[in-house]
Tab-separated table of C-alpha atoms in Angstrom:
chain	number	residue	atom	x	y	z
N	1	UNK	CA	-55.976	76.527	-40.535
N	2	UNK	CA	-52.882	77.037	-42.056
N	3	UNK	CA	-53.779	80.452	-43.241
N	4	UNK	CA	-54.437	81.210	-39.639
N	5	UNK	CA	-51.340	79.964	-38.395
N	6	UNK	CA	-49.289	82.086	-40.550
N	7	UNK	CA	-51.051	85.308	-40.136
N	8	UNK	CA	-50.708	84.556	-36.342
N	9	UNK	CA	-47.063	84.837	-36.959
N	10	UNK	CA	-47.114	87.184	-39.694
N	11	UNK	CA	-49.612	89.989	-38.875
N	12	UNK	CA	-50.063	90.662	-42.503
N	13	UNK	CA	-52.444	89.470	-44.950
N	14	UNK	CA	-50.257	90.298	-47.781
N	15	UNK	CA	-47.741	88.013	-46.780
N	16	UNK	CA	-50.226	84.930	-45.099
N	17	UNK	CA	-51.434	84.986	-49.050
N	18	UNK	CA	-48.319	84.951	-50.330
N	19	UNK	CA	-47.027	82.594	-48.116
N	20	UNK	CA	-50.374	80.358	-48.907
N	21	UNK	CA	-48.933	80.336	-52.455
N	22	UNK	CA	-45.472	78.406	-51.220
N	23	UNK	CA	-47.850	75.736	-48.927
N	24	UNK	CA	-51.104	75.421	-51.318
N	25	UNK	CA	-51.677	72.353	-54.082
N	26	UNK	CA	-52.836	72.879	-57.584
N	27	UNK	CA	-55.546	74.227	-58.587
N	28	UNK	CA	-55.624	76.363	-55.086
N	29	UNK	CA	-51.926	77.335	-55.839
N	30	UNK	CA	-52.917	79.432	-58.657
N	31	UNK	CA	-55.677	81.479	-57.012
N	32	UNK	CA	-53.595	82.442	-54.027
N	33	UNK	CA	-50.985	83.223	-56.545
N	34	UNK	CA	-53.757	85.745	-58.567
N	35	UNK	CA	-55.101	87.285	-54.965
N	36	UNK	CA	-51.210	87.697	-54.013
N	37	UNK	CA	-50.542	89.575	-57.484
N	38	UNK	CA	-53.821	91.533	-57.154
N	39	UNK	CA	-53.485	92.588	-53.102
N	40	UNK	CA	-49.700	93.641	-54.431
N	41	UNK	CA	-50.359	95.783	-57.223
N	42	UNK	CA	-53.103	98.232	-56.249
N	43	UNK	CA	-55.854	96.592	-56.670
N	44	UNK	CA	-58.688	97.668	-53.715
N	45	UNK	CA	-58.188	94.513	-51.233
N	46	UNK	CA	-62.158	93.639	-51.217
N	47	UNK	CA	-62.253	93.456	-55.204
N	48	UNK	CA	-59.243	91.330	-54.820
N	49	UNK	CA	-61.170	88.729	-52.064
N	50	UNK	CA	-64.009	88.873	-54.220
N	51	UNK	CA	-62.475	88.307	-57.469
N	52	UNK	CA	-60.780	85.239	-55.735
N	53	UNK	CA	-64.173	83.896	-54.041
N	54	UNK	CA	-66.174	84.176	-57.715
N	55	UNK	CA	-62.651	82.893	-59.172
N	56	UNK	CA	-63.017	79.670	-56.570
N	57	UNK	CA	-66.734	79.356	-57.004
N	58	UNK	CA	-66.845	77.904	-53.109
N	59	UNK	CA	-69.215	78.881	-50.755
N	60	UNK	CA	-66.485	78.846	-48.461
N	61	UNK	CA	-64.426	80.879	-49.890
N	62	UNK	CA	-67.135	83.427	-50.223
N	63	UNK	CA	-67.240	83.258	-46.216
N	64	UNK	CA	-63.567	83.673	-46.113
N	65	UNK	CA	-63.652	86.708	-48.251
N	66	UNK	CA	-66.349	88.383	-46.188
N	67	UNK	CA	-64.124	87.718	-43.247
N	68	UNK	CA	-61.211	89.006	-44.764
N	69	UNK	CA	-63.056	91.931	-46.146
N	70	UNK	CA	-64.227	92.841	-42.847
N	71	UNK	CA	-61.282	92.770	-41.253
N	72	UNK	CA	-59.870	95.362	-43.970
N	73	UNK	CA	-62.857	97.378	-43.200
N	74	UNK	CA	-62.955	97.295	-39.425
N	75	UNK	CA	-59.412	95.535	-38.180
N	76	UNK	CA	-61.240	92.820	-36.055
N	77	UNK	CA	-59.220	90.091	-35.104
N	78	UNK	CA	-60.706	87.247	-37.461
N	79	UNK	CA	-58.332	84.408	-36.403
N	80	UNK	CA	-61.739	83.138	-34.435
N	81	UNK	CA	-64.088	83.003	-37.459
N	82	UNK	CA	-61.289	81.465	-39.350
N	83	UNK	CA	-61.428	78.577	-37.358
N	84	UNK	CA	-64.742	78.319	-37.104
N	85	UNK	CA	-64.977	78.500	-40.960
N	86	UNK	CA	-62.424	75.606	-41.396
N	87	UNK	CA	-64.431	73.552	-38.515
N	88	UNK	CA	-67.680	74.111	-40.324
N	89	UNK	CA	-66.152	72.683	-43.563
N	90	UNK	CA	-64.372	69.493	-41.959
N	91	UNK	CA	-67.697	68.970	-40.544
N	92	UNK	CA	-69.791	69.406	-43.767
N	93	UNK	CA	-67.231	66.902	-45.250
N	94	UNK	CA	-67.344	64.141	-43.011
N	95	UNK	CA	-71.264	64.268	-43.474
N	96	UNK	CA	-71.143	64.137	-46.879
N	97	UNK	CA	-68.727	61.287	-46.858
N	98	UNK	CA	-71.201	59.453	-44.082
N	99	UNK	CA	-74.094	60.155	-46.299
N	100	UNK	CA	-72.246	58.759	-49.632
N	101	UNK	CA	-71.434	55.677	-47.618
N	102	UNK	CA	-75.123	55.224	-46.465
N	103	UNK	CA	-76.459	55.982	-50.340
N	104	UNK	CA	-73.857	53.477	-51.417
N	105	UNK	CA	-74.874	50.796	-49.076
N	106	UNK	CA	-78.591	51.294	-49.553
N	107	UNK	CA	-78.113	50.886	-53.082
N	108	UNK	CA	-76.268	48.190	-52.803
N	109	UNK	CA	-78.961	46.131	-50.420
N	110	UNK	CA	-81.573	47.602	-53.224
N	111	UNK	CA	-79.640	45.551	-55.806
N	112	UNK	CA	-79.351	42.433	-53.341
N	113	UNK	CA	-82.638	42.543	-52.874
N	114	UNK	CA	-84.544	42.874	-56.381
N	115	UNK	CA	-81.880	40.205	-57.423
N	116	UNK	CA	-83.349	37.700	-55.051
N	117	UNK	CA	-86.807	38.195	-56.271
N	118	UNK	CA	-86.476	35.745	-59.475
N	119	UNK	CA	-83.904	33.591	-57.661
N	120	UNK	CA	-87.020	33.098	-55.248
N	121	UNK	CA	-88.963	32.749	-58.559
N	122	UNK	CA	-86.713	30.036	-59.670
N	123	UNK	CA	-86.397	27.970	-57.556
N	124	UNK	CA	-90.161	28.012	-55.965
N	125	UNK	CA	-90.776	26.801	-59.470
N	126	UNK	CA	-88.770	23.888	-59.296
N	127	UNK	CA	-89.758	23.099	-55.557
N	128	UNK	CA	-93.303	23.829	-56.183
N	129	UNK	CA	-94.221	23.162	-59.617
N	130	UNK	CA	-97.602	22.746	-59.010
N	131	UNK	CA	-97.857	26.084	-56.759
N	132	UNK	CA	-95.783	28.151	-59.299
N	133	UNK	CA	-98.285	27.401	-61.794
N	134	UNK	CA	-100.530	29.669	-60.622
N	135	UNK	CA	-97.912	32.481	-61.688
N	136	UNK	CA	-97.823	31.741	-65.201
N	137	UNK	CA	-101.267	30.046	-65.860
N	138	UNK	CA	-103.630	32.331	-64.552
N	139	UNK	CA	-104.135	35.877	-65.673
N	140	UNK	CA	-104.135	36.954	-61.738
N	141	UNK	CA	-100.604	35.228	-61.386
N	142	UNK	CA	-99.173	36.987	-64.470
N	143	UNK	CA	-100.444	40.334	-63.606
N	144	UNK	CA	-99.077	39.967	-60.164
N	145	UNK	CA	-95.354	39.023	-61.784
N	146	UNK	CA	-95.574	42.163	-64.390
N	147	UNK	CA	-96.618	44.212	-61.220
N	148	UNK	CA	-93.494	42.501	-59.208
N	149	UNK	CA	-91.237	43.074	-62.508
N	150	UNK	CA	-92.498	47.077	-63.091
N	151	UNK	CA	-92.096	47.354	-59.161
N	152	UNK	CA	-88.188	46.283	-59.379
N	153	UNK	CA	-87.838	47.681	-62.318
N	154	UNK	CA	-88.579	50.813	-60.934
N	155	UNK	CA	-86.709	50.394	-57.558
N	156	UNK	CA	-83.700	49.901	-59.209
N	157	UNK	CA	-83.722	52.967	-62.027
N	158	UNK	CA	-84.982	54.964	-58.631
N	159	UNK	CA	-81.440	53.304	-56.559
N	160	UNK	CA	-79.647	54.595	-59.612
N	161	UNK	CA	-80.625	58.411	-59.573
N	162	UNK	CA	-80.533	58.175	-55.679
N	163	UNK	CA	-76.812	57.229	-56.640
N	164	UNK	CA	-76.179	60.226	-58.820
N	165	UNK	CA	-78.097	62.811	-56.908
């Protein structure tokens, strides 16, 4: 957006990227600096934009070097694209951010929830000694508890590379 604005004023990309180097943050600052270096000295301007999209490693700025590119190559006003681009990537943030909140609080109920199976245990064996016993005394009851144990067990090493992914 901001790169936009400035061409919009400037009509030059030269300048916009130099410009971007006085308004960008660390570690962007750098880049724009390079691309502004490289676009001044001679350097053809699409090795420049894609030096600085393999430099970023972004699929965005990949996009933004093919637009800039093609407006070197063919003059096209690009001021639409950029937009677009910079929509595209609010967007795909916000749904990341939703889906990191959703991970985190299915995890979280995950956790809840295998904790409460032996608090259940617990305290159905001291309300129902008798009843309970068939848990621990039989061999049915005590494969059913090592099939409830391997079950959470799993649930929660599963919640936990959910969590990473």
């Amino acid at each position: 957006e901001i790169f936009v604005t400035d061409f919009s004023s400037t009509r030059n990309v030269q300048t916009t990227v130099f410009n971007m180097t006085k308004k960008s943050v660390s570690p962007l600052k750098e880049e724009w600096e390079v691309l502004s270096r490289s676009l001044n000295s001679g350097i053809p301007f699409d090795v420049c934009f894609v030096d600085f999209a393999n430099r970023t490693g972004s699929k965005w700025t990949r996009i933004f070097a093919q637009i800039m590119i093609s407006y070197d190559n063919q003059g096209n006003d690009f001021s639409e694209q950029l937009m677009s681009l910079t929509t595209k990537m609010n967007t795909e943030k916000i749904i990341a951010q939703e889906n990191d909140t959703e991970i985190s609080t299915l995890v979280t109920l995950n956790m809840v929830m295998n904790l409460a199976v032996p608090i259940i245990y617990i305290i159905n064996k001291f309300l129902q000694p008798e009843a309970s016993a068939a848990f621990s005394n039989t061999v049915q009851g005590r494969m059913v508890v090592l099939i409830i144990t391997i079950t959470c067990g799993l649930s929660l090493w599963l919640a936990h590379k959910l969590e990473e992914w």
